[in-house]
Coordinates of C-alpha atoms and ligand atoms in Angstrom, one line a residue:
M1 CA -11.1 41.9 41.6
K2 CA -14.6 43.4 41.7
V3 CA -17.6 41.5 43.1
L4 CA -21.2 42.4 42.9
S5 CA -23.7 40.8 45.3
V6 CA -27.4 40.6 44.5
V7 CA -29.7 40.4 47.5
G8 CA -33.4 41.2 48.0
A9 CA -35.1 39.3 50.9
R10 CA -34.4 39.3 54.6
P11 CA -32.4 36.1 55.0
Q12 CA -30.1 37.3 52.2
F13 CA -29.2 40.4 54.0
I14 CA -28.1 38.2 57.0
K15 CA -26.0 36.1 54.6
L16 CA -24.5 39.2 53.0
A17 CA -23.3 40.6 56.4
P18 CA -20.3 38.3 57.0
I19 CA -19.4 38.3 53.2
C20 CA -19.3 42.2 53.3
A21 CA -16.9 42.1 56.3
A22 CA -14.7 39.5 54.6
M23 CA -14.6 41.4 51.3
A24 CA -13.6 44.6 53.2
S25 CA -10.8 42.7 55.1
A26 CA -9.5 41.3 51.9
E27 CA -9.8 44.8 50.2
V28 CA -12.0 43.4 47.4
G29 CA -14.2 45.9 45.6
H30 CA -17.8 45.1 46.4
V31 CA -20.9 46.5 44.9
I32 CA -24.3 45.7 46.6
V33 CA -27.5 45.4 44.6
H34 CA -30.8 45.3 46.5
T35 CA -33.6 44.1 44.2
G36 CA -36.3 45.6 46.5
Q37 CA -38.1 42.3 47.0
H38 CA -38.4 43.2 50.7
Y39 CA -39.0 46.8 51.3
D40 CA -40.5 47.2 54.7
D41 CA -38.1 48.9 57.2
R42 CA -38.1 45.9 59.6
M43 CA -37.6 43.5 56.7
S44 CA -34.8 45.4 55.1
D45 CA -33.2 48.7 56.3
V46 CA -33.1 47.7 60.0
I47 CA -31.2 44.6 59.1
F48 CA -28.6 46.5 57.1
A49 CA -28.1 48.9 60.0
D50 CA -28.0 46.2 62.7
L51 CA -25.5 44.0 60.9
G52 CA -23.3 46.9 59.8
I53 CA -23.9 46.3 56.1
P54 CA -23.1 49.3 53.9
A55 CA -26.2 50.9 52.1
P56 CA -26.8 49.2 48.8
D57 CA -25.2 50.8 45.7
Y58 CA -28.3 50.1 43.7
N59 CA -31.9 49.5 44.7
L60 CA -34.0 48.1 41.9
G61 CA -37.3 48.7 43.8
V62 CA -39.2 45.8 42.3
G63 CA -41.5 45.3 45.3
S64 CA -44.1 42.6 45.6
A65 CA -45.7 40.9 42.6
T66 CA -46.4 37.4 41.2
H67 CA -43.3 35.3 40.8
G68 CA -43.0 35.9 37.1
R69 CA -43.5 39.6 37.3
Q70 CA -41.3 40.0 40.3
T71 CA -38.4 37.9 38.9
G72 CA -38.8 39.4 35.4
G73 CA -38.7 43.0 36.8
M74 CA -35.4 42.1 38.5
L75 CA -33.9 40.6 35.4
A76 CA -34.8 43.6 33.3
A77 CA -33.3 46.0 35.8
L78 CA -30.1 43.9 36.4
D79 CA -29.0 44.2 32.8
G80 CA -28.3 47.9 33.1
V81 CA -26.6 47.5 36.5
L82 CA -24.3 44.8 35.2
E83 CA -23.5 46.7 32.0
E84 CA -22.5 49.7 34.2
S85 CA -20.5 47.9 36.9
R86 CA -18.9 45.0 34.9
P87 CA -17.9 42.9 37.9
D88 CA -15.6 39.9 37.8
W89 CA -18.1 37.9 39.9
V90 CA -21.7 38.1 40.7
V91 CA -22.5 36.5 44.0
V92 CA -26.1 35.3 44.8
Y93 CA -27.4 33.9 48.1
G94 CA -29.9 31.3 49.1
D95 CA -33.1 30.5 47.2
T96 CA -35.3 33.5 46.7
N97 CA -36.6 35.0 43.5
S98 CA -33.7 37.6 43.8
T99 CA -31.2 34.6 43.8
I100 CA -32.4 33.2 40.5
A101 CA -32.7 36.6 38.9
G102 CA -29.1 37.5 39.8
A103 CA -27.7 34.2 38.6
L104 CA -29.6 34.3 35.3
A105 CA -28.9 38.0 34.5
A106 CA -25.2 37.5 35.1
T107 CA -24.7 34.2 33.3
K108 CA -26.5 35.6 30.2
M109 CA -23.9 38.4 30.2
H110 CA -21.1 35.9 30.6
I111 CA -20.2 37.1 34.0
A112 CA -19.0 34.4 36.5
V113 CA -21.6 33.5 39.1
A114 CA -21.0 32.1 42.6
H115 CA -23.9 30.7 44.6
V116 CA -23.6 31.0 48.4
E117 CA -25.6 28.3 50.1
A118 CA -25.5 26.0 47.1
G119 CA -26.7 22.4 47.1
L120 CA -29.5 22.6 49.6
R121 CA -32.5 20.5 48.5
S122 CA -35.9 19.8 50.0
F123 CA -36.8 17.6 47.0
N124 CA -40.2 19.3 47.1
R125 CA -40.7 20.8 43.6
A126 CA -43.9 22.5 44.8
M127 CA -41.8 25.0 46.7
P128 CA -40.7 28.1 44.7
E129 CA -37.5 28.1 46.7
E130 CA -36.6 24.5 45.5
I131 CA -36.9 25.6 41.8
N132 CA -34.8 28.7 42.5
R133 CA -32.1 26.6 44.2
V134 CA -31.8 23.9 41.5
M135 CA -31.8 26.5 38.6
T136 CA -29.3 28.7 40.4
D137 CA -26.9 25.9 41.1
H138 CA -27.0 24.8 37.5
A139 CA -26.5 28.4 36.2
S140 CA -23.5 29.0 38.6
D141 CA -19.8 28.7 37.8
L142 CA -19.0 28.1 41.5
C143 CA -21.3 26.4 44.0
L144 CA -20.3 27.3 47.5
A145 CA -21.9 24.6 49.7
P146 CA -22.6 25.0 53.5
T147 CA -22.6 21.3 54.4
A148 CA -21.3 17.9 53.4
V149 CA -24.9 16.8 52.5
A150 CA -25.2 19.8 50.2
M151 CA -21.9 18.8 48.5
D152 CA -23.4 15.3 47.9
H153 CA -26.5 16.8 46.3
L154 CA -24.3 18.9 44.0
S155 CA -22.2 15.8 43.0
N156 CA -25.3 13.8 42.3
E157 CA -26.4 16.4 39.9
G158 CA -23.1 16.4 38.1
L159 CA -21.9 19.7 39.6
G160 CA -19.2 18.3 41.9
E161 CA -16.3 19.7 40.0
R162 CA -17.5 23.3 40.3
S163 CA -18.5 22.9 44.0
L164 CA -16.6 23.8 47.2
L165 CA -17.5 23.2 50.8
I166 CA -17.0 26.5 52.7
G167 CA -19.4 26.0 55.7
D168 CA -22.5 28.0 56.4
V169 CA -22.3 31.8 56.3
M170 CA -25.4 32.2 58.6
T171 CA -23.4 30.3 61.2
D172 CA -20.7 33.0 61.0
V173 CA -23.4 35.7 61.8
C174 CA -25.4 33.7 64.3
L175 CA -22.4 32.8 66.6
G176 CA -21.0 36.3 66.4
T177 CA -24.4 37.8 67.2
R178 CA -25.0 35.3 70.1
D179 CA -21.8 36.6 71.8
L180 CA -22.8 40.3 71.2
V181 CA -26.3 40.0 72.7
A182 CA -25.4 37.6 75.6
G183 CA -26.8 39.0 78.8
K184 CA -28.8 41.9 77.2
P185 CA -32.5 42.2 77.9
L186 CA -35.1 41.1 75.3
S187 CA -37.1 43.7 73.4
F188 CA -40.4 42.2 74.7
T189 CA -41.0 41.6 78.4
P190 CA -40.6 37.9 79.1
D191 CA -43.4 36.8 81.5
G192 CA -42.1 33.4 82.4
P193 CA -41.3 30.7 79.8
F194 CA -42.2 31.4 76.2
V195 CA -41.9 29.7 72.8
M196 CA -40.7 31.8 69.9
A197 CA -42.6 31.3 66.6
T198 CA -42.6 32.4 63.0
L199 CA -44.7 31.3 60.1
H200 CA -44.5 32.7 56.6
R201 CA -44.0 30.1 53.9
A202 CA -46.4 30.0 51.0
E203 CA -47.1 26.3 51.6
N204 CA -48.4 27.2 55.1
T205 CA -50.0 30.6 54.5
D206 CA -51.7 30.2 51.1
G207 CA -54.3 27.4 52.0
D208 CA -57.0 28.8 54.2
E209 CA -57.9 25.6 56.2
H210 CA -54.3 24.5 56.6
L211 CA -53.3 28.0 58.0
R212 CA -56.3 28.1 60.3
S213 CA -55.4 24.7 61.7
L214 CA -51.8 25.6 62.3
L215 CA -52.7 28.8 64.0
T216 CA -55.4 27.1 66.1
S217 CA -52.9 24.4 67.3
I218 CA -50.4 27.2 68.3
S219 CA -53.1 29.2 70.0
Q220 CA -54.1 26.2 72.2
L221 CA -50.7 25.6 73.7
S222 CA -50.3 26.0 77.4
T223 CA -47.1 28.1 77.1
R224 CA -47.1 31.7 75.9
V225 CA -46.1 31.9 72.2
V226 CA -44.4 35.0 70.9
L227 CA -45.2 35.1 67.2
A228 CA -43.0 37.4 65.0
V229 CA -45.5 38.3 62.2
H230 CA -44.1 38.4 58.6
P231 CA -46.1 40.7 56.3
R232 CA -47.3 37.6 54.3
L233 CA -48.7 36.0 57.5
A234 CA -50.4 39.3 58.6
A235 CA -52.1 39.4 55.1
A236 CA -53.1 35.7 55.2
A237 CA -54.5 35.9 58.8
D238 CA -56.6 38.9 57.7
R239 CA -57.8 36.9 54.7
I240 CA -59.1 34.0 56.8
G241 CA -60.3 36.2 59.6
F242 CA -58.0 34.7 62.3
D243 CA -57.2 37.1 65.1
L244 CA -53.5 36.8 65.8
T245 CA -54.0 37.5 69.5
T246 CA -56.1 34.3 70.0
G247 CA -55.2 32.1 73.1
A248 CA -51.5 31.6 73.8
I249 CA -50.4 33.7 70.8
E250 CA -48.7 37.1 71.4
P251 CA -48.0 38.7 68.1
V252 CA -45.0 41.0 67.7
E253 CA -43.5 42.9 64.7
P254 CA -40.7 41.1 62.8
L255 CA -37.7 41.2 65.1
S256 CA -34.3 42.6 64.2
Y257 CA -31.7 39.9 63.8
P258 CA -30.0 40.5 67.2
E259 CA -33.4 40.5 68.8
M260 CA -34.3 37.2 67.2
V261 CA -31.0 35.6 68.3
A262 CA -31.6 36.8 71.8
A263 CA -35.2 35.6 71.8
V264 CA -34.3 32.2 70.4
S265 CA -31.6 31.8 73.0
A266 CA -34.0 32.7 75.8
A267 CA -37.0 30.7 74.5
S268 CA -37.9 27.2 75.8
A269 CA -38.6 26.2 72.1
V270 CA -39.0 27.5 68.6
I271 CA -41.9 26.8 66.3
T272 CA -41.2 27.8 62.7
D273 CA -41.3 27.1 59.0
S274 CA -38.2 29.2 58.3
G275 CA -35.0 27.4 57.1
G276 CA -32.8 29.9 58.8
L277 CA -34.6 29.9 62.2
Q278 CA -34.6 26.1 62.6
K279 CA -30.8 26.1 62.1
E280 CA -30.3 29.1 64.4
A281 CA -32.3 27.2 67.1
F282 CA -30.0 24.2 66.6
L283 CA -26.9 26.4 66.8
L284 CA -28.2 28.1 70.0
R285 CA -29.3 24.8 71.4
T286 CA -33.0 25.6 71.6
P287 CA -35.3 22.7 70.6
A288 CA -37.3 23.4 67.4
I289 CA -40.5 22.2 65.8
T290 CA -40.6 22.8 62.1
L291 CA -44.0 23.1 60.4
R292 CA -43.0 21.5 57.2
T293 CA -42.9 18.1 55.5
E294 CA -39.1 18.2 54.9
T295 CA -36.0 20.2 55.8
E296 CA -33.0 21.4 53.8
W297 CA -31.0 21.2 57.0
P298 CA -31.3 17.5 58.0
E299 CA -28.4 17.9 60.4
T300 CA -30.7 19.8 62.8
L301 CA -32.8 16.6 63.2
S302 CA -29.9 14.9 65.0
G303 CA -30.6 14.1 68.7
G304 CA -34.2 15.3 68.2
W305 CA -33.3 19.0 68.3
N306 CA -35.5 19.7 65.4
V307 CA -38.6 17.7 64.6
L308 CA -40.9 18.0 61.5
D309 CA -44.6 18.5 62.2
P310 CA -46.3 19.6 59.0
T311 CA -49.8 19.6 60.3
G312 CA -49.0 21.2 63.7
R313 CA -51.1 18.5 65.4
H314 CA -48.2 17.2 67.6
I315 CA -46.7 20.5 68.8
S316 CA -48.0 20.1 72.3
E317 CA -46.4 16.6 72.9
L318 CA -43.3 17.6 71.0
L319 CA -42.6 20.5 73.3
A320 CA -42.2 17.9 76.1
R321 CA -39.8 15.6 74.2
T322 CA -36.4 14.6 75.5
L323 CA -33.2 15.5 73.6
S324 CA -29.8 14.0 73.3
V325 CA -26.4 15.5 72.2
P326 CA -26.3 15.8 68.4
V327 CA -24.1 13.2 66.6
D328 CA -22.1 15.9 64.9
E329 CA -22.1 19.0 67.1
A330 CA -20.8 21.4 64.4
P331 CA -22.2 20.3 61.1
Y332 CA -22.4 23.9 59.9
G333 CA -18.7 24.8 60.1
D334 CA -16.5 26.9 62.3
G335 CA -17.9 30.4 61.7
Q336 CA -15.3 31.2 59.0
A337 CA -17.4 30.4 55.9
A338 CA -17.4 34.0 54.6
A339 CA -13.6 34.2 54.6
R340 CA -13.5 31.0 52.6
C341 CA -16.0 32.3 50.1
V342 CA -13.8 35.4 49.4
R343 CA -10.6 33.2 49.1
A344 CA -12.5 31.0 46.6
L345 CA -13.5 34.0 44.5
Q346 CA -9.9 35.2 44.4
K347 CA -8.6 31.8 43.5
F348 CA -11.0 30.7 40.7
Ligands
UD1_401 C1 -39.3 35.3 50.4 C2 -38.6 34.1 49.9 C3 -38.5 33.0 51.0 C4 -37.9 33.6 52.2 C5 -38.6 34.8 52.6 C6 -38.0 35.4 53.9 C7 -39.1 33.7 47.5 C8 -39.8 32.9 46.5 N1 -39.4 33.5 48.8 O1 -40.6 34.9 50.8 O2 -37.8 31.9 50.5 O3 -37.9 32.6 53.2 O4 -38.6 35.8 51.6 O5 -38.9 36.4 54.4 O6 -38.3 34.6 47.1 N2 -44.3 41.9 51.9 C9 -44.5 43.1 52.5 N3 -43.3 43.8 52.8 C10 -42.1 43.3 52.5 C11 -41.9 42.1 51.9 C12 -43.1 41.3 51.6 O7 -45.5 43.5 52.8 O8 -41.1 44.0 52.8 C13 -45.5 41.1 51.7 C14 -46.2 41.3 50.3 O9 -47.5 41.2 50.5 C15 -45.7 40.1 49.5 C16 -45.6 39.0 50.6 O10 -45.2 39.7 51.7 O11 -46.6 39.8 48.5 C17 -44.6 38.0 50.2 O12 -43.3 38.6 50.0 P1 -42.3 37.9 48.9 O13 -41.0 38.6 48.9 O14 -42.9 37.7 47.6 O15 -42.1 36.4 49.6 P2 -41.8 36.0 51.1 O16 -42.9 35.3 51.6 O17 -41.2 37.1 51.9

């Protein structure tokens, strides 16, 4: 069996890591295609190196562009790669433009497609990721779901028969990395308690007044806030003339994955709009505040571990909230999702 994985953006490299390891253990031929959606070292190469992912076999070098141009560039380039490698399966991950491009290119060439992290829904059609998720699930031959809730969404859309619950591959990496970094010092000097923050989603960065108001709320907190700055946020802050060293904010470069796991474990709380980070906070038992109107990971809301605050106006009071033990302590599986994914590809 030959499997070809298509990845392009930071969270996908993290999802790819345990799949690569599971493919290698099962001695499955595995070709890696990097679309080039993320190209900065800290957004790409560093993650491959830190997580022991082999260098990609192909890099399509699409870079940044509007959604149509970026996705179209990937589609055009993938045809040649798929003609050359002729895999039995194409595996796509998550919800980025690289995900939909991989699924569409493969299915048009009658190559079987498996979607890792299928069935997540925010039900917010204004998010580019939501469109990518829905389209990818419907183009896929095998929908590999991380949670029971995701399985329900797939069934409700008539995709139940081609769906399988495998657990969450990011949980595989997160728990493994937590054990590796335990007791190691942080890459930035902790000066007492700190909150770890990220902010990068288009819904939060594209509107000037909304972004200014979120950053202002964060800057006025009484606890130090270490903000890992995604390139999209850096550009947006420049655009609105907001200095990212204002008040409580301490900007740092995007962290490597192990650094982020260590930082989230050590932080008193997490403020984020990232899907992955709110779930990592839950797994590492750090309270999170998510700056969004909805979450694809509703399990994190259990016990108050994650709370949605789309305007950022309640962050200060939310930091002081009390928490209880989550109802289901392990809704994201047992850390063996990647092995289940490979077995599913072999079986179907
Ligand atoms: C993409 C995903 C999002 C995911 C995020 C993780 C889509 C639609 N969105 O959003 O779901 O949460 O990745 O980071 O695919 N840039 C750089 N260097 C890079 C990458 C990006 O400077 O290496 C800048 C460019 O100015 C670019 C902007 O960031 O225009 C946005 O990058 P893009 O890949 O289009 O979307 P993300 O916001 O990263």
